[in-house]
Short mmCIF file of N, CA and C in Angstrom, two decimals:
data_model
loop_
_atom_site.label_atom_id
_atom_site.label_comp_id
_atom_site.label_asym_id
_atom_site.label_seq_id
_atom_site.Cartn_x
_atom_site.Cartn_y
_atom_site.Cartn_z
N MET A 1 38.32 -1.34 7.38
CA MET A 1 37.78 -2.70 8.40
C MET A 1 36.70 -1.08 8.88
N ASN A 2 35.24 -2.12 8.91
CA ASN A 2 34.01 -1.38 9.27
C ASN A 2 34.08 -1.63 11.30
N PRO A 3 33.72 -0.53 11.79
CA PRO A 3 33.87 -0.41 12.95
C PRO A 3 32.66 -1.41 13.39
N LYS A 4 32.66 -2.05 14.52
CA LYS A 4 31.61 -2.94 15.56
C LYS A 4 30.35 -2.48 15.58
N LEU A 5 29.28 -2.51 15.02
CA LEU A 5 27.81 -1.43 15.26
C LEU A 5 27.44 -2.16 16.67
N PRO A 6 26.57 -1.18 17.51
CA PRO A 6 26.49 -1.61 18.94
C PRO A 6 24.75 -2.15 18.98
N ARG A 7 25.01 -2.86 19.65
CA ARG A 7 23.88 -4.24 19.71
C ARG A 7 22.54 -3.82 20.45
N VAL A 8 21.96 -4.38 20.11
CA VAL A 8 20.55 -3.95 20.86
C VAL A 8 20.94 -4.82 22.08
N GLU A 9 20.52 -4.48 23.50
CA GLU A 9 21.04 -5.78 24.22
C GLU A 9 19.54 -6.18 24.76
N THR A 10 18.88 -4.70 25.00
CA THR A 10 17.21 -4.96 25.73
C THR A 10 15.93 -3.67 25.06
N ILE A 11 15.10 -4.86 24.93
CA ILE A 11 14.04 -4.05 24.20
C ILE A 11 13.26 -3.46 25.51
N LEU A 12 13.09 -2.02 26.00
CA LEU A 12 12.08 -1.57 26.62
C LEU A 12 11.31 -1.04 26.06
N ASP A 13 9.79 -1.56 26.90
CA ASP A 13 8.24 -1.35 26.35
C ASP A 13 7.90 0.72 26.48
N ALA A 14 7.43 1.05 25.50
CA ALA A 14 7.20 2.00 25.20
C ALA A 14 6.79 2.45 27.19
N GLY A 15 6.97 3.68 27.45
CA GLY A 15 6.25 3.85 28.50
C GLY A 15 6.98 3.19 29.77
N SER A 16 8.05 2.51 29.97
CA SER A 16 8.52 1.82 31.07
C SER A 16 10.30 2.73 30.99
N TRP A 17 10.25 3.49 30.57
CA TRP A 17 11.18 3.94 30.86
C TRP A 17 11.45 5.37 30.22
N ASP A 18 12.26 6.36 30.74
CA ASP A 18 12.84 7.65 30.57
C ASP A 18 13.88 7.95 30.60
N GLY A 19 14.20 9.19 30.26
CA GLY A 19 15.44 10.00 29.99
C GLY A 19 15.42 10.03 28.26
N PRO A 20 16.71 10.90 28.24
CA PRO A 20 16.91 11.12 27.08
C PRO A 20 17.26 10.19 26.03
N ALA A 21 16.54 10.35 24.61
CA ALA A 21 16.93 8.92 23.80
C ALA A 21 18.46 9.71 22.87
N ALA A 22 18.90 8.83 22.49
CA ALA A 22 20.32 8.92 21.51
C ALA A 22 19.88 9.45 20.33
N ASP A 23 19.12 8.69 19.78
CA ASP A 23 18.61 8.79 18.86
C ASP A 23 17.13 8.16 18.25
N THR A 24 16.71 8.29 16.78
CA THR A 24 15.43 8.12 16.83
C THR A 24 15.28 7.08 15.74
N VAL A 25 15.41 6.25 15.52
CA VAL A 25 14.48 5.26 13.96
C VAL A 25 13.17 5.15 13.65
N VAL A 26 12.96 5.83 12.78
CA VAL A 26 11.61 5.61 12.06
C VAL A 26 11.13 4.53 11.46
N LEU A 27 10.50 3.51 11.66
CA LEU A 27 10.11 2.77 11.02
C LEU A 27 8.16 2.27 10.85
N ASP A 28 8.16 1.59 9.13
CA ASP A 28 6.76 1.66 8.98
C ASP A 28 6.36 0.43 10.12
N TYR A 29 5.32 -0.22 10.20
CA TYR A 29 5.22 -2.09 10.83
C TYR A 29 5.77 -2.88 10.29
N ASP A 30 5.76 -2.71 8.98
CA ASP A 30 6.75 -4.47 8.20
C ASP A 30 7.82 -3.89 8.94
N ASP A 31 8.75 -2.70 8.59
CA ASP A 31 10.49 -2.36 9.26
C ASP A 31 10.29 -3.08 11.20
N ARG A 32 9.06 -2.82 12.01
CA ARG A 32 9.13 -3.06 13.09
C ARG A 32 9.06 -4.20 13.91
N PHE A 33 9.03 -4.96 12.56
CA PHE A 33 8.93 -6.98 12.62
C PHE A 33 9.80 -7.34 12.56
N ARG A 34 10.51 -7.73 12.99
CA ARG A 34 12.07 -8.18 12.98
C ARG A 34 12.34 -9.19 13.61
N ARG A 35 13.73 -9.88 12.81
CA ARG A 35 14.37 -10.54 13.97
C ARG A 35 15.78 -9.74 13.71
N ARG A 36 16.11 -9.54 12.63
CA ARG A 36 18.13 -9.03 12.56
C ARG A 36 17.99 -8.12 11.26
N ILE A 37 18.60 -7.05 11.86
CA ILE A 37 18.34 -5.75 10.75
C ILE A 37 19.39 -5.01 11.64
N VAL A 38 20.23 -4.17 10.44
CA VAL A 38 20.74 -3.19 10.73
C VAL A 38 20.10 -1.84 10.74
N LEU A 39 19.70 -1.25 11.59
CA LEU A 39 19.36 0.14 11.49
C LEU A 39 19.71 1.12 11.50
N GLU A 40 19.16 2.53 10.99
CA GLU A 40 19.97 3.63 10.96
C GLU A 40 19.21 5.11 11.93
N GLY A 41 19.44 5.68 12.98
CA GLY A 41 18.56 6.57 13.37
C GLY A 41 18.81 7.78 12.43
N GLN A 42 17.70 8.87 12.98
CA GLN A 42 17.84 9.92 12.06
C GLN A 42 19.08 10.91 12.05
N GLY A 43 19.23 10.82 13.58
CA GLY A 43 20.90 11.15 13.41
C GLY A 43 22.14 10.46 13.62
N GLY A 44 21.83 9.36 12.26
CA GLY A 44 23.05 8.46 11.93
C GLY A 44 23.68 7.31 12.91
N THR A 45 23.19 7.05 14.08
CA THR A 45 23.47 6.19 14.72
C THR A 45 23.01 4.74 13.99
N ARG A 46 23.97 4.15 13.60
CA ARG A 46 23.75 2.66 12.96
C ARG A 46 24.11 1.36 14.53
N LEU A 47 23.10 0.26 14.39
CA LEU A 47 22.85 -0.57 15.38
C LEU A 47 22.21 -1.55 14.71
N LEU A 48 22.54 -2.61 15.52
CA LEU A 48 22.18 -4.15 15.09
C LEU A 48 21.09 -4.40 15.96
N LEU A 49 20.11 -4.44 15.44
CA LEU A 49 19.20 -5.72 16.21
C LEU A 49 19.35 -7.06 15.60
N ASP A 50 19.25 -8.31 16.80
CA ASP A 50 19.61 -9.06 16.65
C ASP A 50 18.62 -10.38 17.38
N LEU A 51 17.90 -10.15 17.60
CA LEU A 51 16.77 -11.48 18.05
C LEU A 51 16.94 -12.87 18.20
N GLY A 52 16.73 -13.47 18.83
CA GLY A 52 16.10 -14.95 18.85
C GLY A 52 15.67 -15.49 18.13
N GLU A 53 14.02 -14.35 17.63
CA GLU A 53 12.80 -14.44 17.36
C GLU A 53 12.29 -13.40 16.73
N PRO A 54 11.72 -13.02 15.85
CA PRO A 54 10.54 -11.59 15.51
C PRO A 54 9.85 -10.77 16.36
N ARG A 55 9.95 -10.19 16.34
CA ARG A 55 9.37 -9.19 17.81
C ARG A 55 9.24 -8.05 17.11
N LEU A 56 7.39 -7.27 16.89
CA LEU A 56 6.93 -6.45 16.83
C LEU A 56 7.15 -4.91 17.89
N LEU A 57 7.67 -3.89 17.03
CA LEU A 57 8.24 -2.79 18.51
C LEU A 57 7.32 -1.84 18.06
N HIS A 58 7.43 -1.53 18.91
CA HIS A 58 6.12 -0.74 19.27
C HIS A 58 5.73 0.99 19.09
N ASP A 59 5.57 2.03 18.44
CA ASP A 59 5.88 3.68 18.64
C ASP A 59 5.82 3.69 20.10
N GLY A 60 7.54 4.73 20.70
CA GLY A 60 7.76 4.59 21.89
C GLY A 60 8.82 3.74 22.37
N ASP A 61 8.80 2.55 21.62
CA ASP A 61 9.77 1.19 22.79
C ASP A 61 11.24 1.91 22.19
N GLY A 62 11.84 0.99 23.33
CA GLY A 62 13.41 1.99 23.96
C GLY A 62 14.73 0.83 23.30
N LEU A 63 14.90 0.96 22.55
CA LEU A 63 16.59 -0.33 22.36
C LEU A 63 17.13 0.34 23.22
N LYS A 64 17.77 -0.58 24.45
CA LYS A 64 18.84 -0.48 25.11
C LYS A 64 20.22 -0.76 24.01
N LEU A 65 21.03 -0.27 24.00
CA LEU A 65 22.25 -0.88 23.41
C LEU A 65 23.35 -1.63 24.19
N ASP A 66 24.50 -1.69 23.45
CA ASP A 66 25.54 -2.48 24.23
C ASP A 66 26.38 -1.37 25.44
N ASP A 67 25.88 -0.35 24.62
CA ASP A 67 27.04 0.74 24.68
C ASP A 67 26.58 1.64 25.91
N GLY A 68 25.11 1.65 26.03
CA GLY A 68 24.58 1.81 27.09
C GLY A 68 23.42 3.07 27.07
N ARG A 69 23.45 4.02 25.69
CA ARG A 69 22.24 4.35 24.57
C ARG A 69 21.17 3.49 24.98
N THR A 70 20.16 4.55 24.44
CA THR A 70 18.74 4.05 23.94
C THR A 70 18.56 4.93 22.94
N VAL A 71 17.72 4.04 21.97
CA VAL A 71 17.33 4.38 20.70
C VAL A 71 15.52 4.67 20.90
N VAL A 72 15.33 5.32 20.43
CA VAL A 72 13.22 5.35 20.69
C VAL A 72 13.28 4.90 19.06
N VAL A 73 11.95 3.56 19.16
CA VAL A 73 11.52 3.64 17.84
C VAL A 73 10.10 4.52 17.98
N ALA A 74 9.99 5.02 16.31
CA ALA A 74 8.89 5.94 16.28
C ALA A 74 8.20 5.36 14.85
N ALA A 75 6.68 5.04 15.18
CA ALA A 75 6.49 4.51 14.10
C ALA A 75 6.05 5.64 12.94
N ALA A 76 6.37 5.07 11.43
CA ALA A 76 5.97 5.48 10.73
C ALA A 76 5.10 5.56 10.36
N SER A 77 4.36 7.22 9.56
CA SER A 77 3.18 7.42 8.69
C SER A 77 3.05 6.52 7.49
N GLU A 78 1.69 5.73 7.47
CA GLU A 78 1.68 4.97 6.59
C GLU A 78 0.59 5.55 5.84
N LYS A 79 -0.07 4.56 4.46
CA LYS A 79 -1.46 4.86 3.57
C LYS A 79 -2.56 3.61 4.16
N LEU A 80 -3.32 4.10 5.02
CA LEU A 80 -4.38 3.61 5.69
C LEU A 80 -5.54 3.92 5.21
N ALA A 81 -6.49 2.17 5.41
CA ALA A 81 -7.73 3.42 5.25
C ALA A 81 -8.77 3.43 6.62
N GLU A 82 -9.40 4.30 7.37
CA GLU A 82 -9.74 4.55 8.50
C GLU A 82 -11.58 4.10 8.13
N ILE A 83 -11.82 3.20 8.41
CA ILE A 83 -13.24 2.69 8.58
C ILE A 83 -14.35 3.58 9.73
N THR A 84 -15.21 4.04 9.03
CA THR A 84 -16.50 4.08 9.95
C THR A 84 -17.88 3.19 10.29
N CYS A 85 -18.72 3.13 10.86
CA CYS A 85 -19.85 3.40 10.21
C CYS A 85 -20.73 3.44 11.51
N ALA A 86 -22.07 3.26 10.93
CA ALA A 86 -23.07 4.04 11.38
C ALA A 86 -23.32 3.72 12.83
N ASP A 87 -23.14 2.32 13.30
CA ASP A 87 -23.39 2.05 14.44
C ASP A 87 -22.16 1.12 14.75
N THR A 88 -22.27 0.48 16.27
CA THR A 88 -21.48 -0.45 16.29
C THR A 88 -21.74 -1.83 15.80
N GLY A 89 -22.82 -2.00 15.66
CA GLY A 89 -23.47 -3.71 15.14
C GLY A 89 -22.54 -3.18 13.40
N GLU A 90 -22.50 -2.49 12.81
CA GLU A 90 -22.21 -2.77 11.35
C GLU A 90 -20.51 -2.61 11.81
N LEU A 91 -19.83 -2.02 12.18
CA LEU A 91 -18.77 -1.77 12.60
C LEU A 91 -18.11 -3.05 12.98
N VAL A 92 -18.86 -3.81 14.00
CA VAL A 92 -18.61 -5.38 14.54
C VAL A 92 -18.74 -6.10 13.16
N ARG A 93 -19.94 -5.76 12.68
CA ARG A 93 -19.60 -6.87 10.84
C ARG A 93 -18.19 -7.07 10.24
N VAL A 94 -18.55 -5.40 10.14
CA VAL A 94 -16.92 -5.34 9.25
C VAL A 94 -15.86 -5.85 10.04
N ALA A 95 -15.26 -5.52 11.04
CA ALA A 95 -14.40 -5.92 11.91
C ALA A 95 -14.41 -7.65 11.62
N TRP A 96 -15.48 -8.33 11.63
CA TRP A 96 -15.42 -9.52 11.53
C TRP A 96 -15.17 -10.02 10.30
N HIS A 97 -15.31 -9.67 8.93
CA HIS A 97 -14.82 -9.75 7.44
C HIS A 97 -13.54 -9.37 7.98
N LEU A 98 -13.34 -8.53 8.01
CA LEU A 98 -11.78 -7.69 7.86
C LEU A 98 -10.65 -9.25 8.78
N GLY A 99 -11.14 -9.78 9.74
CA GLY A 99 -10.41 -10.61 10.66
C GLY A 99 -10.73 -11.72 10.07
N ASN A 100 -11.95 -12.55 9.44
CA ASN A 100 -12.32 -13.49 8.43
C ASN A 100 -11.09 -14.35 7.22
N ARG A 101 -10.46 -12.70 6.84
CA ARG A 101 -9.37 -12.56 5.67
C ARG A 101 -7.86 -12.57 6.44
N HIS A 102 -8.06 -12.42 7.86
CA HIS A 102 -6.65 -12.44 8.58
C HIS A 102 -5.91 -10.59 8.31
N LEU A 103 -6.65 -10.01 8.28
CA LEU A 103 -5.65 -8.89 7.81
C LEU A 103 -5.58 -8.14 8.94
N PRO A 104 -3.71 -7.97 9.27
CA PRO A 104 -3.72 -6.74 10.52
C PRO A 104 -4.65 -5.52 10.31
N THR A 105 -5.06 -5.58 11.58
CA THR A 105 -6.73 -4.24 12.03
C THR A 105 -6.06 -3.74 13.12
N GLN A 106 -6.12 -2.22 13.30
CA GLN A 106 -6.02 -1.35 14.21
C GLN A 106 -7.09 -1.03 14.89
N LEU A 107 -7.45 -1.32 16.05
CA LEU A 107 -8.62 -0.94 16.75
C LEU A 107 -9.07 0.27 17.35
N LEU A 108 -9.53 1.30 17.36
CA LEU A 108 -9.57 2.36 18.00
C LEU A 108 -10.67 2.25 18.18
N ALA A 109 -11.71 3.19 19.52
CA ALA A 109 -12.43 3.71 19.64
C ALA A 109 -13.85 4.22 18.36
N GLY A 110 -14.85 3.39 17.92
CA GLY A 110 -15.52 4.09 16.90
C GLY A 110 -15.11 3.76 15.47
N LYS A 111 -14.40 2.82 14.90
CA LYS A 111 -13.40 3.33 14.04
C LYS A 111 -12.13 2.02 14.12
N LEU A 112 -11.98 1.57 12.37
CA LEU A 112 -10.72 0.26 12.09
C LEU A 112 -9.85 0.74 11.41
N ARG A 113 -8.36 0.56 10.81
CA ARG A 113 -7.85 1.13 10.26
C ARG A 113 -7.24 -0.26 10.12
N ILE A 114 -7.25 -0.47 8.77
CA ILE A 114 -6.20 -1.34 8.08
C ILE A 114 -5.24 -0.16 7.01
N ARG A 115 -4.41 -1.18 5.96
CA ARG A 115 -3.54 -0.90 5.16
C ARG A 115 -4.46 -0.67 4.22
N LYS A 116 -4.00 0.40 3.28
CA LYS A 116 -5.17 0.88 2.11
C LYS A 116 -4.65 -0.15 0.96
N ASP A 117 -5.89 -0.89 1.04
CA ASP A 117 -6.13 -2.36 0.05
C ASP A 117 -7.37 -1.83 -0.95
N HIS A 118 -6.94 -1.77 -2.39
CA HIS A 118 -8.38 -1.21 -2.83
C HIS A 118 -9.64 -1.55 -3.19
N VAL A 119 -9.01 -3.24 -3.00
CA VAL A 119 -10.03 -4.49 -2.96
C VAL A 119 -10.83 -4.52 -1.42
N ILE A 120 -10.24 -4.28 -0.33
CA ILE A 120 -10.85 -4.56 0.66
C ILE A 120 -11.54 -3.32 0.79
N ILE A 121 -10.86 -1.99 0.81
CA ILE A 121 -12.23 -1.64 0.51
C ILE A 121 -13.20 -0.55 -0.31
N ASP A 122 -13.45 -1.50 -1.05
CA ASP A 122 -14.52 -1.61 -2.20
C ASP A 122 -15.85 -2.82 -0.91
N MET A 123 -14.89 -3.47 -0.62
CA MET A 123 -15.67 -4.62 0.09
C MET A 123 -15.66 -3.93 1.35
N VAL A 124 -15.71 -2.87 2.22
CA VAL A 124 -16.03 -2.53 3.59
C VAL A 124 -17.35 -1.74 2.99
N LYS A 125 -17.03 -0.45 1.86
CA LYS A 125 -17.81 0.28 1.59
C LYS A 125 -19.16 -0.45 0.60
N ARG A 126 -19.21 -1.81 0.45
CA ARG A 126 -19.91 -2.72 0.22
C ARG A 126 -20.96 -2.87 1.20
N LEU A 127 -20.45 -3.12 2.18
CA LEU A 127 -20.50 -3.56 3.66
C LEU A 127 -21.31 -2.12 4.38
N GLY A 128 -21.42 -1.85 3.35
CA GLY A 128 -22.07 -0.08 4.44
C GLY A 128 -21.56 0.61 5.28
N ALA A 129 -20.06 0.71 4.87
CA ALA A 129 -18.76 1.41 6.08
C ALA A 129 -18.45 2.58 5.09
N HIS A 130 -18.17 3.75 5.61
CA HIS A 130 -17.14 5.41 5.34
C HIS A 130 -15.97 4.65 5.30
N VAL A 131 -15.50 5.23 4.68
CA VAL A 131 -13.92 5.07 4.44
C VAL A 131 -12.91 6.16 3.72
N GLU A 132 -12.32 6.62 4.62
CA GLU A 132 -11.18 7.82 4.41
C GLU A 132 -9.62 7.29 4.68
N LEU A 133 -9.22 7.55 3.31
CA LEU A 133 -7.90 7.46 3.55
C LEU A 133 -6.41 8.57 3.63
N ILE A 134 -6.28 7.82 5.24
CA ILE A 134 -5.34 8.83 5.95
C ILE A 134 -3.66 8.61 5.85
N ASP A 135 -3.26 9.10 6.56
CA ASP A 135 -1.15 8.89 6.55
C ASP A 135 -1.41 8.60 7.38
N ALA A 136 -1.42 7.91 9.11
CA ALA A 136 -0.70 7.87 10.31
C ALA A 136 -0.12 6.74 10.39
N PRO A 137 0.19 6.34 11.71
CA PRO A 137 1.26 4.73 12.33
C PRO A 137 0.51 4.04 12.01
N PHE A 138 0.53 3.05 12.05
CA PHE A 138 -0.17 1.79 12.09
C PHE A 138 0.36 0.65 13.17
N GLU A 139 -0.39 0.62 14.00
CA GLU A 139 -0.08 -0.25 14.91
C GLU A 139 -1.79 -1.51 15.65
N PRO A 140 -1.55 -2.38 14.46
CA PRO A 140 -2.56 -3.38 14.46
C PRO A 140 -2.83 -4.27 15.74
N GLU A 141 -3.80 -4.29 16.26
CA GLU A 141 -4.21 -5.49 16.92
C GLU A 141 -2.70 -6.79 16.94
N GLY A 142 -2.22 -7.37 17.74
CA GLY A 142 -1.08 -8.54 18.17
C GLY A 142 -1.63 -9.90 17.46
N GLY A 143 -3.33 -10.39 17.50
CA GLY A 143 -4.18 -11.36 17.77
C GLY A 143 -3.48 -12.64 18.66
N ALA A 144 -4.66 -13.08 19.04
CA ALA A 144 -4.86 -14.20 19.89
C ALA A 144 -3.95 -15.38 19.87
N TYR A 145 -3.26 -15.39 18.91
CA TYR A 145 -2.02 -16.80 18.78
C TYR A 145 -0.84 -16.34 19.00
N GLY A 146 -0.57 -14.70 19.60
CA GLY A 146 0.82 -14.33 19.40
C GLY A 146 1.16 -13.40 19.86
N HIS A 147 2.12 -11.99 19.93
CA HIS A 147 2.11 -11.33 20.82
C HIS A 147 3.08 -10.08 19.59
N GLY A 148 2.86 -11.00 18.18
CA GLY A 148 3.83 -10.22 17.01
C GLY A 148 2.34 -10.06 16.30
N LYS A 149 2.80 -10.36 15.09
CA LYS A 149 2.35 -9.77 13.82
C LYS A 149 1.58 -10.64 12.94
N VAL A 150 0.18 -10.68 12.95
CA VAL A 150 -0.33 -10.94 12.37
C VAL A 150 -0.75 -11.20 10.29
N THR A 151 -0.18 -12.43 9.87
CA THR A 151 0.30 -12.26 8.60
C THR A 151 -0.15 -13.67 8.14
N GLY A 152 -1.18 -13.63 7.54
CA GLY A 152 -1.77 -15.20 7.36
C GLY A 152 -2.44 -16.11 8.16
N HIS A 153 -1.63 -17.08 7.65
CA HIS A 153 -1.46 -18.66 8.77
C HIS A 153 -0.82 -18.89 9.67
N ASP A 154 -0.37 -17.45 10.79
CA ASP A 154 0.99 -18.14 11.21
C ASP A 154 1.33 -18.20 12.93
N HIS A 155 -0.64 -18.40 12.89
CA HIS A 155 -1.05 -18.42 14.17
C HIS A 155 -1.67 -20.21 14.74
N GLY A 156 -1.05 -20.97 13.65
CA GLY A 156 -1.48 -22.37 14.53
C GLY A 156 -2.27 -23.18 14.96
N HIS A 157 -3.26 -22.49 13.76
CA HIS A 157 -4.75 -23.50 13.91
C HIS A 157 -4.50 -24.56 12.26
N SER A 158 -5.54 -25.54 12.17
CA SER A 158 -5.42 -25.96 10.93
C SER A 158 -6.75 -25.66 10.24
N HIS A 159 -6.64 -25.06 9.08
CA HIS A 159 -7.50 -24.86 8.08
C HIS A 159 -8.18 -26.21 7.24
N SER A 160 -8.03 -27.06 7.72
CA SER A 160 -9.08 -28.19 7.32
C SER A 160 -10.38 -28.00 7.61
N HIS A 161 -11.17 -26.63 8.37
CA HIS A 161 -12.68 -26.16 8.01
C HIS A 161 -12.72 -25.35 7.17
N ASP A 162 -14.42 -25.14 6.85
CA ASP A 162 -14.48 -24.02 6.16
C ASP A 162 -15.51 -22.69 6.71
N HIS A 163 -14.49 -21.70 7.11
CA HIS A 163 -14.76 -20.83 7.95
C HIS A 163 -15.17 -19.53 6.59
N GLY A 164 -15.55 -19.70 5.05
CA GLY A 164 -15.81 -19.35 4.50
C GLY A 164 -15.44 -18.44 2.95
N HIS A 165 -14.11 -18.53 3.20
CA HIS A 165 -13.11 -18.17 2.68
C HIS A 165 -12.20 -18.70 1.55
N GLY A 166 -11.80 -18.02 0.40
CA GLY A 166 -10.51 -18.99 -0.12
C GLY A 166 -9.40 -17.65 -0.35
N HIS A 167 -8.49 -18.57 0.20
CA HIS A 167 -7.22 -17.69 0.31
C HIS A 167 -6.82 -17.69 -1.41
N GLY A 168 -6.15 -16.16 -0.79
CA GLY A 168 -5.59 -14.97 -2.25
C GLY A 168 -6.73 -15.10 -3.73
N SER A 169 -8.46 -15.16 -3.03
CA SER A 169 -9.09 -14.97 -4.09
C SER A 169 -9.74 -13.90 -3.63
N HIS A 170 -9.10 -12.40 -3.46
CA HIS A 170 -9.71 -11.99 -2.72
C HIS A 170 -9.94 -10.42 -4.67
N GLY A 171 -9.63 -11.16 -5.77
CA GLY A 171 -10.18 -10.30 -6.95
C GLY A 171 -8.77 -9.25 -6.62
N HIS A 172 -7.72 -9.35 -6.68
CA HIS A 172 -6.55 -8.84 -6.97
C HIS A 172 -6.25 -8.83 -8.66
N GLY A 173 -6.20 -7.67 -9.21
CA GLY A 173 -5.74 -7.70 -10.64
C GLY A 173 -5.83 -6.76 -11.35
#
């Protein structure tokens, strides 16, 4: 018979808790946005995350378990494209094009980060941007329509208007 897994009782925002963590779970961006999942820490701690709705976990968040221990979340490094431009105006223009395609985008001082995607990288280069491929944790903006993940059209507005792009027509292939 399987022993009962400790359950996450509370999610403690990064910086709001202190003390030693019992273990660390290293998760990429997709695995940090979950409602229900069994997680295993680097030290072997197995635990159950079982929330009423999906929530994005951030690097440094604490998962307070029902047995009193806290497991820390660490954002895993991922293949990203770091985008810079000659000036702020060009960077804003690139950001607009990324947003228009509903791409999760991390905003940093003077640069943007997106997941590595050769089609989008080609587009931003044609817009005059410089792209460097890096490995780093991915912490994109949550978006104006929610605190979680920006994934296509989960933000609750109608797309009966024309805003200049056809969904699914990025030329993948």
